[in-house]
XYZ file of C-alpha atoms in Angstrom:
573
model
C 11.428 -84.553 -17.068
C 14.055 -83.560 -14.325
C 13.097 -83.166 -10.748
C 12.184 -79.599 -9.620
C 15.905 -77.380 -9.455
C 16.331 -77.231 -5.727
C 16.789 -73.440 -5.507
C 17.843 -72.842 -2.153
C 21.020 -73.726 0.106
C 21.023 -72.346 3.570
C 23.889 -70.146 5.355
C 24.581 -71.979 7.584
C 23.349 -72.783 11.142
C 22.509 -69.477 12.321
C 19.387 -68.696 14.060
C 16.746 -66.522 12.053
C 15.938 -63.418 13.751
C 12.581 -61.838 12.901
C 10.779 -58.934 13.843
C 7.160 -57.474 13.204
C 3.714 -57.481 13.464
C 1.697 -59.661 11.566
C -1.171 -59.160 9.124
C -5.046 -58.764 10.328
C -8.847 -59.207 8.675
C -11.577 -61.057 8.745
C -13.284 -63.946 7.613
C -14.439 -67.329 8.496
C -13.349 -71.021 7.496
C -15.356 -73.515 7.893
C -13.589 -77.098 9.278
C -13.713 -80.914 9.050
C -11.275 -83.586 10.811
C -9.642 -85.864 9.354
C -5.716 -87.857 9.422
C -2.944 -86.337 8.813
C -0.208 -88.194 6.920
C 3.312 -86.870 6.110
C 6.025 -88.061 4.488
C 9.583 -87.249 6.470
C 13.142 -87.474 4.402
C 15.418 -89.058 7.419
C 19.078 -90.665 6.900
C 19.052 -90.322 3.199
C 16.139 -92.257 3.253
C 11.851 -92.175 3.149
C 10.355 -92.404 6.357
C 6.585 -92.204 7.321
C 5.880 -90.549 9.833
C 1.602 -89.907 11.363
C 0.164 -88.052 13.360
C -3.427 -89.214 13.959
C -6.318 -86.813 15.338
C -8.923 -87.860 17.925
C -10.862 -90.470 15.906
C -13.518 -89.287 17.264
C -13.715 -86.379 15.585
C -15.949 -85.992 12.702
C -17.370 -83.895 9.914
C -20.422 -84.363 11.538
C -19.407 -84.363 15.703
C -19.430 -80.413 16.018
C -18.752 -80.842 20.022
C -15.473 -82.274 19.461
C -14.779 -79.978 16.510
C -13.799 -77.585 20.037
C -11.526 -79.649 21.499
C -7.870 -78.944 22.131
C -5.481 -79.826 19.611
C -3.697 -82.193 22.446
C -4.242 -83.408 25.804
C -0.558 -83.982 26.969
C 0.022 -86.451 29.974
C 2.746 -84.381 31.414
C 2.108 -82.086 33.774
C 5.358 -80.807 33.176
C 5.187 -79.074 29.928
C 5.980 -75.065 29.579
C 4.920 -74.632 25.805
C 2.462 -75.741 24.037
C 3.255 -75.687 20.226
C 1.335 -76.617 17.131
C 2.807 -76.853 13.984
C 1.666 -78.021 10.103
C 2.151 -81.193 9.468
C 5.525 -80.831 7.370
C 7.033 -78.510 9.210
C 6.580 -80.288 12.979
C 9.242 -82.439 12.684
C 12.069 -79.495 12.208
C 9.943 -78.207 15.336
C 9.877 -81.395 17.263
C 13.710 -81.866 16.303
C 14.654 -77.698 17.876
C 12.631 -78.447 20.951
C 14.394 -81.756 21.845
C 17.169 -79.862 22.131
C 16.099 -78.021 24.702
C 15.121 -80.303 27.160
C 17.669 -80.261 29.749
C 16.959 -83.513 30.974
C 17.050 -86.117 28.339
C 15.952 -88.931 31.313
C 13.052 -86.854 31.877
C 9.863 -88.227 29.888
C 8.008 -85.371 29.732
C 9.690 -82.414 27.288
C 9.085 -78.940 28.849
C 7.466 -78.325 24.765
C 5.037 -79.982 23.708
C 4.713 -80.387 19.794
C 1.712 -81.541 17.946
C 1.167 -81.292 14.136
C -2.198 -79.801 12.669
C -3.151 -78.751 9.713
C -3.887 -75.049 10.050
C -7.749 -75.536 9.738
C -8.135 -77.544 12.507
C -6.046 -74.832 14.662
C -8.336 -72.393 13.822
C -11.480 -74.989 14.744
C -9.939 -76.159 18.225
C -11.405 -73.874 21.287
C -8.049 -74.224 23.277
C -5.286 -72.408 21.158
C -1.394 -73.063 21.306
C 1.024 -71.285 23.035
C 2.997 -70.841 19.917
C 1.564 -71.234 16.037
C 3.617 -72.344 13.076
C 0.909 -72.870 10.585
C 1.820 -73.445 6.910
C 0.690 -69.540 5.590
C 0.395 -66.215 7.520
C -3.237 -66.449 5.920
C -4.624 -68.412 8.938
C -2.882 -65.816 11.377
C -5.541 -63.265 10.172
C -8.912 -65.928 9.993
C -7.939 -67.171 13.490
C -7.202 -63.167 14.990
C -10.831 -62.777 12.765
C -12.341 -65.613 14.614
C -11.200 -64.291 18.347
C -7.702 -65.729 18.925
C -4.791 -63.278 19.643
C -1.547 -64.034 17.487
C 1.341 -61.988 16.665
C 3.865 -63.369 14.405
C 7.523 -62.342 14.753
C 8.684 -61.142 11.821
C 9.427 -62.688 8.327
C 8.164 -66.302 8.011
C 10.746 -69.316 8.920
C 10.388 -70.726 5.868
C 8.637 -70.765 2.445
C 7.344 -74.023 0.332
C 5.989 -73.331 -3.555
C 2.534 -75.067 -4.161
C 3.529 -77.446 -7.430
C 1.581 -79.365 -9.196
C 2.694 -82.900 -9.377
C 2.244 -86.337 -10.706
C 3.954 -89.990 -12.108
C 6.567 -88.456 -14.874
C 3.940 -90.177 -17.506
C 1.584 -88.047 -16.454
C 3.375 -84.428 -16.169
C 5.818 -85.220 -19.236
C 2.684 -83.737 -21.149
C 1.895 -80.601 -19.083
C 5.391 -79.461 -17.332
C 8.161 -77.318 -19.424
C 11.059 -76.130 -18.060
C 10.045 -76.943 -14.483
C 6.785 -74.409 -15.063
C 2.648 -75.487 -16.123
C -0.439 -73.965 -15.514
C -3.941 -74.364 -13.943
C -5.110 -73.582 -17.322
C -3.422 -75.837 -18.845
C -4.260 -78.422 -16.583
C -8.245 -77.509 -16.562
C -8.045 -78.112 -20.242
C -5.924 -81.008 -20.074
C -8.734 -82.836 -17.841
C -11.536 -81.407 -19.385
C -10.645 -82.964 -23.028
C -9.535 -86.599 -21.011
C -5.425 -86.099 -21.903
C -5.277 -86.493 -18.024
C -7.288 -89.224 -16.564
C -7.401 -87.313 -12.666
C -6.861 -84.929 -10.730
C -7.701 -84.460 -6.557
C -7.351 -81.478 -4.543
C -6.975 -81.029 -0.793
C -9.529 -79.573 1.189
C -9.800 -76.617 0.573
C -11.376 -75.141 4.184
C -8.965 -77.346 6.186
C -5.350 -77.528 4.769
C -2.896 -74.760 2.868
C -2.688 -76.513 -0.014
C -6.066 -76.229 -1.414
C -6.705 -73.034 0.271
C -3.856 -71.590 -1.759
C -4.797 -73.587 -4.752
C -8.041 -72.372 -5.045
C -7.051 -68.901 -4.981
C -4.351 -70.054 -7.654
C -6.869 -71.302 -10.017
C -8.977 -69.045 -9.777
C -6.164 -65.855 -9.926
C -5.436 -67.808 -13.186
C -8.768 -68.048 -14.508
C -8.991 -64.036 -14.194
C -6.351 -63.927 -16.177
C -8.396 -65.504 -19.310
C -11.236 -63.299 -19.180
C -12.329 -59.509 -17.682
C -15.676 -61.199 -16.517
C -15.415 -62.545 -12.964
C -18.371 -64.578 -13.496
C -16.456 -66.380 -16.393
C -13.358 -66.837 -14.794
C -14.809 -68.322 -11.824
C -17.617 -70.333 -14.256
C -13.673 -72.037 -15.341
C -12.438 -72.456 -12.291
C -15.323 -74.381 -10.949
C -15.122 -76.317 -14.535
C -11.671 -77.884 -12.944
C -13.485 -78.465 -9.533
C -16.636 -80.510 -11.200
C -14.037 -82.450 -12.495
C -11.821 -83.689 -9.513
C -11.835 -87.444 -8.718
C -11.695 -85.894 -5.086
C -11.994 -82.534 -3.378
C -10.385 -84.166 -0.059
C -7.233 -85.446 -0.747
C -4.197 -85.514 1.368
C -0.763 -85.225 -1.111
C 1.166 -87.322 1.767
C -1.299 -90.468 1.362
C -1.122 -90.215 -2.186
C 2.393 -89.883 -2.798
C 2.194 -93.145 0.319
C 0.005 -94.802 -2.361
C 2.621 -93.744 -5.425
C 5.312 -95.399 -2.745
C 3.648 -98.678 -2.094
C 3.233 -99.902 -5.997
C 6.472 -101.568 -7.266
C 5.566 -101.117 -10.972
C 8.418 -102.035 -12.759
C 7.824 -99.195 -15.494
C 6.899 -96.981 -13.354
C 3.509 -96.175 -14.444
C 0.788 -95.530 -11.886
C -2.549 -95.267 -13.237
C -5.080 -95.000 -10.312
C -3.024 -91.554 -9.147
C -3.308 -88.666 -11.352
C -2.558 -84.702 -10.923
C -2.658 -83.475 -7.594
C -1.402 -79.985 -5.738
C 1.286 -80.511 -3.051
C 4.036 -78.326 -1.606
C 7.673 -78.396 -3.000
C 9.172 -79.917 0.013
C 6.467 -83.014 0.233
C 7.345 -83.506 -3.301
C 10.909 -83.337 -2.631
C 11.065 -85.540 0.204
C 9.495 -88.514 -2.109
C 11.860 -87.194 -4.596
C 14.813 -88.195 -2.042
C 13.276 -91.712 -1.080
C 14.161 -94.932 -2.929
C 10.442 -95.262 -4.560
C 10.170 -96.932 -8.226
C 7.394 -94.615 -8.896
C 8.826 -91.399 -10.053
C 6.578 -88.373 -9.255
C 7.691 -84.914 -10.902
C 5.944 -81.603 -10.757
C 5.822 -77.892 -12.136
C 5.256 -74.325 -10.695
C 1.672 -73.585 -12.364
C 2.797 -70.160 -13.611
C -0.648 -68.704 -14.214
C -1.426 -68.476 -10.477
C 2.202 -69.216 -8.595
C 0.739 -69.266 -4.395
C 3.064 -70.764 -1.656
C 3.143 -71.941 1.788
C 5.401 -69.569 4.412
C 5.679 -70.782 7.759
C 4.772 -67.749 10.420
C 6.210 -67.546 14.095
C 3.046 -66.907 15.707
C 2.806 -66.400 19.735
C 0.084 -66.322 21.782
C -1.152 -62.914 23.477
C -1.641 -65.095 26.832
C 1.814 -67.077 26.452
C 3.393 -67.480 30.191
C 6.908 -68.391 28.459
C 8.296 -65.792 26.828
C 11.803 -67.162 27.072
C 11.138 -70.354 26.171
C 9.812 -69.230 23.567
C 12.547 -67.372 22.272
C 14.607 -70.638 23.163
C 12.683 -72.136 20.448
C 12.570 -69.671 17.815
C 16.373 -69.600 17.858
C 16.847 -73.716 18.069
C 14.711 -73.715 14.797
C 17.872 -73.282 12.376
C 17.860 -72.104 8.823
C 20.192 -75.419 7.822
C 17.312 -77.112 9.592
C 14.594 -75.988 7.416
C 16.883 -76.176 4.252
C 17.707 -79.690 4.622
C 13.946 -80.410 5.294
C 13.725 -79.184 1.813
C 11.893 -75.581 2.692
C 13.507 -72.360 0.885
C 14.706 -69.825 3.248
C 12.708 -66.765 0.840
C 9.904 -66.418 -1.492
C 9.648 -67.784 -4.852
C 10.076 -64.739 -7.240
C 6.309 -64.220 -9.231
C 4.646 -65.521 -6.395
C 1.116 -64.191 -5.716
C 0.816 -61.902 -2.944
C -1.595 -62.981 -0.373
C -5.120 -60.541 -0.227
C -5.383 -58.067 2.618
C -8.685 -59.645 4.022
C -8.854 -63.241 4.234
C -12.468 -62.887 3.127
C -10.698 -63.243 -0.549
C -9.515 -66.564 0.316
C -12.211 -68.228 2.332
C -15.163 -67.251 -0.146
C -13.868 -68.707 -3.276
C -12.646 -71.592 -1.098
C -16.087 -72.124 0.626
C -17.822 -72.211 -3.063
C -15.045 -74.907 -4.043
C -15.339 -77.312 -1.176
C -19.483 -76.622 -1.193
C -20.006 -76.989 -4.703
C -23.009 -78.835 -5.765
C -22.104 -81.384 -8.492
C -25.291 -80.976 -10.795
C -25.542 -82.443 -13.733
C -27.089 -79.316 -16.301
C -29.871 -79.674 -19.348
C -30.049 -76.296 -21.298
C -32.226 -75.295 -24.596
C -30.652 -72.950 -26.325
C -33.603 -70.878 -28.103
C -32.442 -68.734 -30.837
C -34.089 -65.638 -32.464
C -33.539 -66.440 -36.258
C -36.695 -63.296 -37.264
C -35.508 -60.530 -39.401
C -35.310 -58.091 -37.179
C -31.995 -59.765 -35.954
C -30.487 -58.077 -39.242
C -30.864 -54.855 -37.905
C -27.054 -52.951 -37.697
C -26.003 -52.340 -34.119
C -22.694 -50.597 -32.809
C -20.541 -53.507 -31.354
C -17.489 -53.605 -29.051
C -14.084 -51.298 -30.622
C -16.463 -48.380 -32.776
C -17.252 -51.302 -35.802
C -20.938 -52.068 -36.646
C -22.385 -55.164 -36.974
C -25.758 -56.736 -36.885
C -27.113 -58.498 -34.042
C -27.373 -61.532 -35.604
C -23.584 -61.443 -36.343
C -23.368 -60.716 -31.929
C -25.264 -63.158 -31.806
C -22.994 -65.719 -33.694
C -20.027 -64.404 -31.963
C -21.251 -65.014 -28.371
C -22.578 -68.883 -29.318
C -18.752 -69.409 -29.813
C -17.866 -68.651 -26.175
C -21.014 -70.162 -25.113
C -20.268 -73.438 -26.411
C -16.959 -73.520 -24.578
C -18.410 -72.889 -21.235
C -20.893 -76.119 -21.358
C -18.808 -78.786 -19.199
C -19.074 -82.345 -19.665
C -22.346 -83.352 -17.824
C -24.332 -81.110 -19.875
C -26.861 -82.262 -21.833
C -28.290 -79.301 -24.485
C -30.283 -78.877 -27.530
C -30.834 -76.133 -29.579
C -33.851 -74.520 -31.708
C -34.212 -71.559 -33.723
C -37.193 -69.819 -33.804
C -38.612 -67.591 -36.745
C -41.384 -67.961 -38.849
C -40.513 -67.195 -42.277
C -43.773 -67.587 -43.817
C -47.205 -67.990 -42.404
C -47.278 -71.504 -43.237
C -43.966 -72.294 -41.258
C -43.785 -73.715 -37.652
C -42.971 -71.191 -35.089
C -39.480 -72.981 -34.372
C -37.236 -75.994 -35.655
C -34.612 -78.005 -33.900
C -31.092 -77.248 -35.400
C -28.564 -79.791 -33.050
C -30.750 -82.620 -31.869
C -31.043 -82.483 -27.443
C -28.717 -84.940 -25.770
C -25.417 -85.248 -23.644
C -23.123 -82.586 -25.159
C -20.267 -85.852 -25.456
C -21.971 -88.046 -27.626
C -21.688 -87.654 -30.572
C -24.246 -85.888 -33.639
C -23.319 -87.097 -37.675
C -19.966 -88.021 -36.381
C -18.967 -85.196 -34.473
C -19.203 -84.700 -30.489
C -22.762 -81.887 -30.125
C -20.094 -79.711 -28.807
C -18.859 -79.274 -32.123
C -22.119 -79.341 -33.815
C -23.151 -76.524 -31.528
C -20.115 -74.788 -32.558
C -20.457 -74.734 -35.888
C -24.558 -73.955 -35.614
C -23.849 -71.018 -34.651
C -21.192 -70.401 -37.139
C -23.575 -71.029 -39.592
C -26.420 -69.136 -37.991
C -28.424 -67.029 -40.244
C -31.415 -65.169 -39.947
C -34.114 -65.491 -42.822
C -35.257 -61.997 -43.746
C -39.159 -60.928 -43.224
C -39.132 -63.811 -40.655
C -42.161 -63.399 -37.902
C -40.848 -63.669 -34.413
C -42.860 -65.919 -32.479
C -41.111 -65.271 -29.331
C -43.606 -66.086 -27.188
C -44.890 -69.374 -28.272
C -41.341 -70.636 -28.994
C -40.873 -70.243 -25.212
C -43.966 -71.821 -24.391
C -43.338 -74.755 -25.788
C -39.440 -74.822 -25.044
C -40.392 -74.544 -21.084
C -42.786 -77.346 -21.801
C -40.087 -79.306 -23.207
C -37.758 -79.472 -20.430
C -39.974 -79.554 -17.521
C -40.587 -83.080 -18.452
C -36.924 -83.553 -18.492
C -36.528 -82.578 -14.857
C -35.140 -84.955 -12.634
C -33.490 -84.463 -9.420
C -29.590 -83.953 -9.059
C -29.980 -81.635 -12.229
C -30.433 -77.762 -13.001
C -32.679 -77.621 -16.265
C -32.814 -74.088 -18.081
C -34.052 -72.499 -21.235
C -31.613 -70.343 -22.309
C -33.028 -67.526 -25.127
C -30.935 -65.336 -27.135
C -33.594 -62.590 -28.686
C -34.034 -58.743 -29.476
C -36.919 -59.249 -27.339
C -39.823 -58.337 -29.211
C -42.679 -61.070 -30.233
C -43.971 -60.345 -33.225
C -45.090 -60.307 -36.954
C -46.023 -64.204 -36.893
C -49.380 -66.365 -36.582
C -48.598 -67.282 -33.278
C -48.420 -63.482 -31.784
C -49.672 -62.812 -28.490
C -49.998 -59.667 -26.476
C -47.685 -59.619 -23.487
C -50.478 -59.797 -20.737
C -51.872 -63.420 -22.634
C -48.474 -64.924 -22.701
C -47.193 -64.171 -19.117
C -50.776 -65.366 -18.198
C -49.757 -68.383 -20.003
C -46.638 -69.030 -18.732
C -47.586 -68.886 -15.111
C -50.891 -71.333 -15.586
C -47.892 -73.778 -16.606
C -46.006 -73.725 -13.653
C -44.948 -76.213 -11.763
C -42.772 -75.442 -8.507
C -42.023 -79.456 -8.257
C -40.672 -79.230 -11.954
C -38.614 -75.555 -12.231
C -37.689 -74.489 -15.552
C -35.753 -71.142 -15.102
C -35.996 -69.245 -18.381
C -32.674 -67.072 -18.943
C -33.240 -64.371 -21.388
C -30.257 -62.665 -23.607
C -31.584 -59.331 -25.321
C -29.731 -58.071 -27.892
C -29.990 -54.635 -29.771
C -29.995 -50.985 -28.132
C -34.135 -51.454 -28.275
C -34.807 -54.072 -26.903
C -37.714 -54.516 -24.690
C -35.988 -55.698 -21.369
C -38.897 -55.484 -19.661
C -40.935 -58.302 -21.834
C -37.610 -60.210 -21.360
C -37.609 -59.823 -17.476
C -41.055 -59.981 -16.933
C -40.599 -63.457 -18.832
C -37.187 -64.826 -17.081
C -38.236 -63.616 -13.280
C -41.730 -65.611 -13.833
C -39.848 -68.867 -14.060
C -37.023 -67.866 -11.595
C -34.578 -66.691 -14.409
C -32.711 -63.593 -15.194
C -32.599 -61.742 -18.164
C -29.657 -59.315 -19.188
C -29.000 -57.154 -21.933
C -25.728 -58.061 -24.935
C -23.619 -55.478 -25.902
C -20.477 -57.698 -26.364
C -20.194 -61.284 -27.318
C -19.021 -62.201 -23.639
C -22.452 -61.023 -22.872
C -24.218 -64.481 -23.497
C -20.722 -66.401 -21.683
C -21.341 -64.066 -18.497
C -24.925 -64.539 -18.329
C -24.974 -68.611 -18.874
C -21.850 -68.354 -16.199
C -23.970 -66.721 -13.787
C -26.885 -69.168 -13.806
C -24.700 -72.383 -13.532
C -22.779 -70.254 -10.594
C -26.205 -69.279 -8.840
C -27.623 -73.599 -9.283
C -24.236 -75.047 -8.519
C -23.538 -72.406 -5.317
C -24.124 -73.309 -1.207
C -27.384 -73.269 0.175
């Protein structure tokens, strides 16, 4: 594949005027240190160039979490400046310029690159702010600080999503790919990895995670779906913590002849990092594509302080910071066209964003208990004005629901029904066991698939409802083990019944608490179907073992419910 089509050429050398307020809300980010590594393009050339924060500053030192971004030796200096990592050398460039005394040691501006995060973090604030989106303007003004940008951003950077050629010859067309593509991609193994920035500290995977899950939306009217699919791409990252500049400093270090890199997968970075390898001399050829589902970019805000003493100096800077500066840094003077717009309250951002970089990794083991009695051949209005039965819901929904079941699960499935008095209250249909390996040749994915494609339910069949989930809880509570989230998942009209195993309500929730054990939780989620069902049995049942029960109208019904479970086990404490 080609390299990304540069896109932009600047005017010229003129100085970018701007004028305006910027945007406000509210939120909170939560913030981590770590070291910052960027990758510079200088004399035709690849040059690394670091800064390093305070090593003493940890995930886990909060005190120094409120330090100042920089202590500077010189008494001298007028403006303090802080700037994202690829953009501080364009700033560090404009403000040597302005030092009047090139013998003098101590620049009247003092630069120092951050990513935005740990801006917002620091206690002592910059004089002026060029983080790498207006986003952070708004979570920092939420958060107490006072910044006003001026005007239009200096510059913009597309988020891409790149990789070795080998790697992104299979997902990038025409320069474009998407985060749907990609979730697939990894979720079936056609891409061995993909990492992710952090998502509370740097622009990158703030952006991203709104871009994934913009793009999950997109699939689906449920929210709890979409962001059940985002979060399938996030339980499958190799890391949540990446930096793009040490990777592509990894990609730059191997001298593979063919030019295959196979510890270094997918991974989000901006369109000027990836550029800027793109200009070095490495062997390893990276290449990348605009995920078109959920398009987000970095812009690059003019922020000054409210108490800034250097109002001319200021301005000083803002005009030394040229557009044929930023240009040949490899930032685009204006927005990519189809770009999301940012949300009005950054609230939007940092809440998916917090669930991302928070999410529990958990493996899950589900039994799926299905009602196979007569009474699921009763005719029911579905979705559109045609008529079904709920049996034939019932069948529709198990195909989304075996979609949604990532990788780690392990899941059996019964049907219950007693067809004649004789029978056993229920009978395993796909044998319990990790949903990859594999059942009479075929991964239990597909065999779950096509059980419910074949799903039938036996005419004057009892329901024994309420000894099928007796013994299902049973089941799994000896399967608990820590690091998992064990459920019983039952898909029913609701109503026990008609069967040698029928019990009145009262004896079976009697039952079901007596078995109980708080050290061994077995949530029971409950799927009614049918305009009579008896919710109440159903929630009376799931709320008993810390469930939920919701009714089925539509075949997304079972998808949403099983989505909001997994959501509500995998989500921060």
């Amino acid at each position: 594949m080609s390299e990304l089509p540069r896109g932009y050429q600047g005017p010229g050398d003129e100085p970018i005027t701007h004028h305006g307020p910027p945007g406000g809300g509210a939120g909170r980010v939560l913030l981590a240190a770590a070291i910052v590594v960027l990758l510079v393009a200088v004399a035709g050339g690849t040059t690394w160039w670091m800064y390093t924060r305070d090593p003493a500053r940890t995930t886990n030192d909060a005190t120094a979490a409120t330090r100042a971004p920089s202590a500077s030796p010189c008494p001298g200096v007028k403006l303090r400046v802080a700037a994202a990592p690829e953009i501080a050398p364009v700033v560090s460039a404009a403000a040597k310029k302005l030092d009047d005394d090139p013998a003098n040691a101590c620049d009247p501006i003092s630069v120092v690159a951050e990513e935005p995060g740990f801006t917002v973090a620091n206690a002592a604030k910059p004089d002026v702010w060029i983080p790498s989106s207006s986003a952070w303007l708004g979570i920092a003004n939420a958060g107490g600080a006072a910044f006003t940008a001026e005007g239009k951003p200096l510059a913009h950077s597309p988020i891409v999503l790149a990789a070795p050629s080998v790697v992104t010859n299979t997902l990038v067309k025409g320069g474009r790919t998407s985060w749907a593509q990609l979730t697939g991609a990894v979720a079936t193994g056609k891409v061995a990895a993909v990492t992710m920035p952090d998502a509370q500290i740097s622009t990158v995977g703030l952006l991203s995670v709104y871009g994934v899950n913009a793009a999950m939306a997109r699939t689906t009217p449920d929210s709890g779906i979409a962001q059940l699919r985002a979060l399938t791409l996030r339980s499958r990252l190799k890391e949540a913590t990446a930096d793009p500049a040490k990777l592509m400093a990894r990609v730059a270090a191997q001298w593979n002849t063919n030019g295959v890199v196979y510890d270094v997968g997918v991974f989000p970075t901006t369109e000027q990092q990836l550029r800027t390898y793109q200009r070095g001399k490495n062997t390893v050829r990276l290449t990348g594509g605009f995920p078109a589902d959920g398009q987000v970019e970095a812009d690059y805000p003019f922020a000054v302080a409210k108490n800034n003493q250097d109002i001319e100096l200021t301005a000083q800077l803002r005009a030394a910071i040229t557009r044929s500066s930023l240009t040949k840094a490899g930032f685009r003077p204006a927005p990519l066209p189809g770009t999301l717009p940012l949300p009005a309250q950054p609230s939007a951002l940092l809440a998916p964003a917090t669930m991302w970089s928070e999410y529990k990794s958990l493996s899950t083991q589900v039994l799926l208990l299905i009602d196979a009695s007569g009474s699921m051949n009763k005719k029911i209005a579905a979705p559109g004005g045609r008529t079904t039965t709920r049996a034939g819901l019932l069948r529709e929904s198990g195909r989304f629901a075996a979609e949604l079941f990532a990788e780690d699960t392990t899941v059996g499935m019964w049907y219950f029904g007693q067809p004649t008095p004789s029978s056993p209250p229920h009978r395993e249909v796909v044998s319990y066991g990790p949903i990859t390996a594999p059942v009479d040749g075929k991964p239990r994915r597909d065999a779950l698939a096509k059980a419910m494609k074949d799903y039938r339910a036996a005419d004057n069949s009892g329901t024994p409802l309420y000894k099928s989930v007796l013994d299902a809880v049973a089941e799994m509570r000896e399967k608990v083990s820590p690091g998992t989230v064990t459920l019983v998942v039952v898909l029913t009209d609701g109503e026990d019944g008609e069967s040698t195993y029928k019990m009145t309500h009262a004896q079976f929730m009697q039952k079901l608490a007596a078995e109980q054990d708080p050290s061994r939780p077995v949530p029971v989620l409950s799927l009614g179907y049918g305009p009579d069902v008896d919710m109440k049995a159903l929630t009376d049942m799931s709320e008993a073992t810390g469930g939920k029960a919701f009714p089925a109208t539509n075949p997304a019904d079972l998808s949403s419910a099983i989505a909001k479970a997994f959501l509500a086990a995998h989500a921060p404490r």
